[in-house]
PDB file of C-alpha atoms in Angstrom:
ATOM      1  CA  MET A   1      84.902 130.872 195.259  1.00 57.00           C
ATOM      2  CA  GLY A   2      86.377 132.357 192.086  1.00 80.00           C
ATOM      3  CA  ALA A   3      89.597 131.148 190.542  1.00 85.00           C
ATOM      4  CA  GLY A   4      91.273 134.497 191.251  1.00 81.00           C
ATOM      5  CA  VAL A   5      90.422 134.358 194.946  1.00 83.00           C
ATOM      6  CA  LEU A   6      91.636 130.754 195.159  1.00 90.00           C
ATOM      7  CA  TYR A   7      94.894 131.753 193.424  1.00 91.00           C
ATOM      8  CA  LEU A   8      95.493 134.644 195.844  1.00 89.00           C
ATOM      9  CA  LEU A   9      94.745 132.448 198.831  1.00 92.00           C
ATOM     10  CA  LEU A  10      97.140 129.748 197.643  1.00 95.00           C
ATOM     11  CA  VAL A  11      99.937 132.184 196.745  1.00 95.00           C
ATOM     12  CA  ASN A  12      99.667 133.982 200.091  1.00 94.00           C
ATOM     13  CA  VAL A  13      99.761 130.729 202.062  1.00 96.00           C
ATOM     14  CA  LEU A  14     102.776 129.543 200.065  1.00 96.00           C
ATOM     15  CA  SER A  15     104.479 132.920 200.508  1.00 96.00           C
ATOM     16  CA  PHE A  16     103.967 132.685 204.275  1.00 96.00           C
ATOM     17  CA  ILE A  17     105.491 129.179 204.234  1.00 96.00           C
ATOM     18  CA  VAL A  18     108.487 130.315 202.163  1.00 96.00           C
ATOM     19  CA  VAL A  19     109.242 133.151 204.611  1.00 95.00           C
ATOM     20  CA  GLY A  20     109.031 130.667 207.488  1.00 95.00           C
ATOM     21  CA  ALA A  21     111.312 128.218 205.684  1.00 96.00           C
ATOM     22  CA  ASP A  22     113.866 130.971 205.080  1.00 95.00           C
ATOM     23  CA  LYS A  23     113.793 131.884 208.766  1.00 94.00           C
ATOM     24  CA  GLN A  24     114.419 128.238 209.692  1.00 96.00           C
ATOM     25  CA  LYS A  25     117.352 128.106 207.263  1.00 95.00           C
ATOM     26  CA  ALA A  26     118.750 131.284 208.832  1.00 93.00           C
ATOM     27  CA  ARG A  27     118.561 129.741 212.293  1.00 94.00           C
ATOM     28  CA  LYS A  28     120.335 126.582 211.095  1.00 95.00           C
ATOM     29  CA  LYS A  29     122.913 128.653 209.155  1.00 94.00           C
ATOM     30  CA  GLN A  30     122.009 126.868 205.939  1.00 95.00           C
ATOM     31  CA  ARG A  31     121.902 128.235 202.420  1.00 94.00           C
ATOM     32  CA  ARG A  32     119.087 130.781 202.375  1.00 93.00           C
ATOM     33  CA  ILE A  33     116.316 131.592 199.927  1.00 93.00           C
ATOM     34  CA  SER A  34     117.399 134.617 197.912  1.00 92.00           C
ATOM     35  CA  GLU A  35     115.825 137.991 198.654  1.00 90.00           C
ATOM     36  CA  ARG A  36     114.898 138.201 194.992  1.00 92.00           C
ATOM     37  CA  THR A  37     112.821 135.032 195.350  1.00 93.00           C
ATOM     38  CA  LEU A  38     111.121 136.349 198.487  1.00 92.00           C
ATOM     39  CA  PHE A  39     110.199 139.545 196.639  1.00 92.00           C
ATOM     40  CA  LEU A  40     108.991 137.518 193.662  1.00 93.00           C
ATOM     41  CA  TRP A  41     106.509 135.701 195.914  1.00 93.00           C
ATOM     42  CA  ALA A  42     105.193 139.080 197.054  1.00 93.00           C
ATOM     43  CA  ILE A  43     104.953 140.419 193.508  1.00 93.00           C
ATOM     44  CA  ILE A  44     103.025 137.445 192.101  1.00 93.00           C
ATOM     45  CA  GLY A  45     100.292 137.989 194.666  1.00 92.00           C
ATOM     46  CA  GLY A  46     101.690 136.764 197.967  1.00 93.00           C
ATOM     47  CA  SER A  47     102.463 140.164 199.445  1.00 93.00           C
ATOM     48  CA  LEU A  48     100.057 139.801 202.356  1.00 93.00           C
ATOM     49  CA  GLY A  49     101.397 136.325 203.156  1.00 94.00           C
ATOM     50  CA  SER A  50     104.956 137.679 202.990  1.00 93.00           C
ATOM     51  CA  PHE A  51     104.112 140.576 205.277  1.00 93.00           C
ATOM     52  CA  ILE A  52     102.338 138.383 207.824  1.00 94.00           C
ATOM     53  CA  GLY A  53     105.220 135.884 207.662  1.00 94.00           C
ATOM     54  CA  MET A  54     107.748 138.644 208.282  1.00 92.00           C
ATOM     55  CA  ARG A  55     105.819 139.730 211.369  1.00 92.00           C
ATOM     56  CA  PHE A  56     104.969 136.236 212.624  1.00 95.00           C
ATOM     57  CA  PHE A  57     108.497 134.828 212.254  1.00 94.00           C
ATOM     58  CA  ARG A  58     110.211 138.168 212.999  1.00 91.00           C
ATOM     59  CA  HIS A  59     112.100 137.750 209.774  1.00 89.00           C
ATOM     60  CA  LYS A  60     113.578 140.511 207.590  1.00 84.00           C
ATOM     61  CA  THR A  61     111.836 143.092 209.788  1.00 79.00           C
ATOM     62  CA  LYS A  62     115.040 145.134 210.142  1.00 82.00           C
ATOM     63  CA  HIS A  63     115.672 145.256 206.398  1.00 86.00           C
ATOM     64  CA  LYS A  64     114.385 148.575 205.075  1.00 88.00           C
ATOM     65  CA  ARG A  65     114.021 147.074 201.610  1.00 88.00           C
ATOM     66  CA  PHE A  66     111.463 144.580 202.917  1.00 87.00           C
ATOM     67  CA  MET A  67     109.735 146.875 205.401  1.00 88.00           C
ATOM     68  CA  ILE A  68     109.093 149.430 202.652  1.00 91.00           C
ATOM     69  CA  GLY A  69     108.885 147.143 199.617  1.00 91.00           C
ATOM     70  CA  VAL A  70     106.358 144.562 200.773  1.00 91.00           C
ATOM     71  CA  PRO A  71     103.763 147.073 202.094  1.00 92.00           C
ATOM     72  CA  LEU A  72     104.257 149.086 198.891  1.00 94.00           C
ATOM     73  CA  ILE A  73     103.550 145.966 196.832  1.00 93.00           C
ATOM     74  CA  ILE A  74     100.416 145.346 198.943  1.00 93.00           C
ATOM     75  CA  LEU A  75      99.246 148.906 198.239  1.00 94.00           C
ATOM     76  CA  ILE A  76      99.858 148.570 194.501  1.00 93.00           C
ATOM     77  CA  GLN A  77      98.007 145.234 194.400  1.00 91.00           C
ATOM     78  CA  VAL A  78      95.027 146.621 196.323  1.00 90.00           C
ATOM     79  CA  LEU A  79      94.826 149.653 194.033  1.00 92.00           C
ATOM     80  CA  ALA A  80      95.013 147.400 190.965  1.00 88.00           C
ATOM     81  CA  LEU A  81      92.269 145.189 192.387  1.00 84.00           C
ATOM     82  CA  VAL A  82      90.034 148.199 193.064  1.00 88.00           C
ATOM     83  CA  PHE A  83      90.664 149.480 189.544  1.00 89.00           C
ATOM     84  CA  ILE A  84      89.829 146.094 188.006  1.00 83.00           C
ATOM     85  CA  ILE A  85      86.645 145.706 190.072  1.00 83.00           C
ATOM     86  CA  SER A  86      85.465 149.220 189.195  1.00 85.00           C
ATOM     87  CA  ALA A  87      86.183 148.609 185.499  1.00 85.00           C
ATOM     88  CA  ILE A  88      84.192 145.362 185.559  1.00 84.00           C
ATOM     89  CA  GLN A  89      81.209 147.015 187.254  1.00 86.00           C
ATOM     90  CA  ALA A  90      81.181 149.970 184.850  1.00 73.00           C
TER      91      ALA A  90
END
């Protein structure tokens, strides 16, 4: 397993956990994880984990910023990955 794949796996798992932790904090009315931090996890490669966490925990699913932003980040990351793979193979 390549280092890049391991990185993406780890970041997505951690992103999923962070979304779940924020949902737990919301239920307990504790200080929450900032939306900026949640988006940062998606941007650094955890977009799929963030999206799955939002669906699994039913968290931030009514926020248009997250429902548009996270899938858009996924799309950008997939396109970048396809571009990188095609450039390597050329």
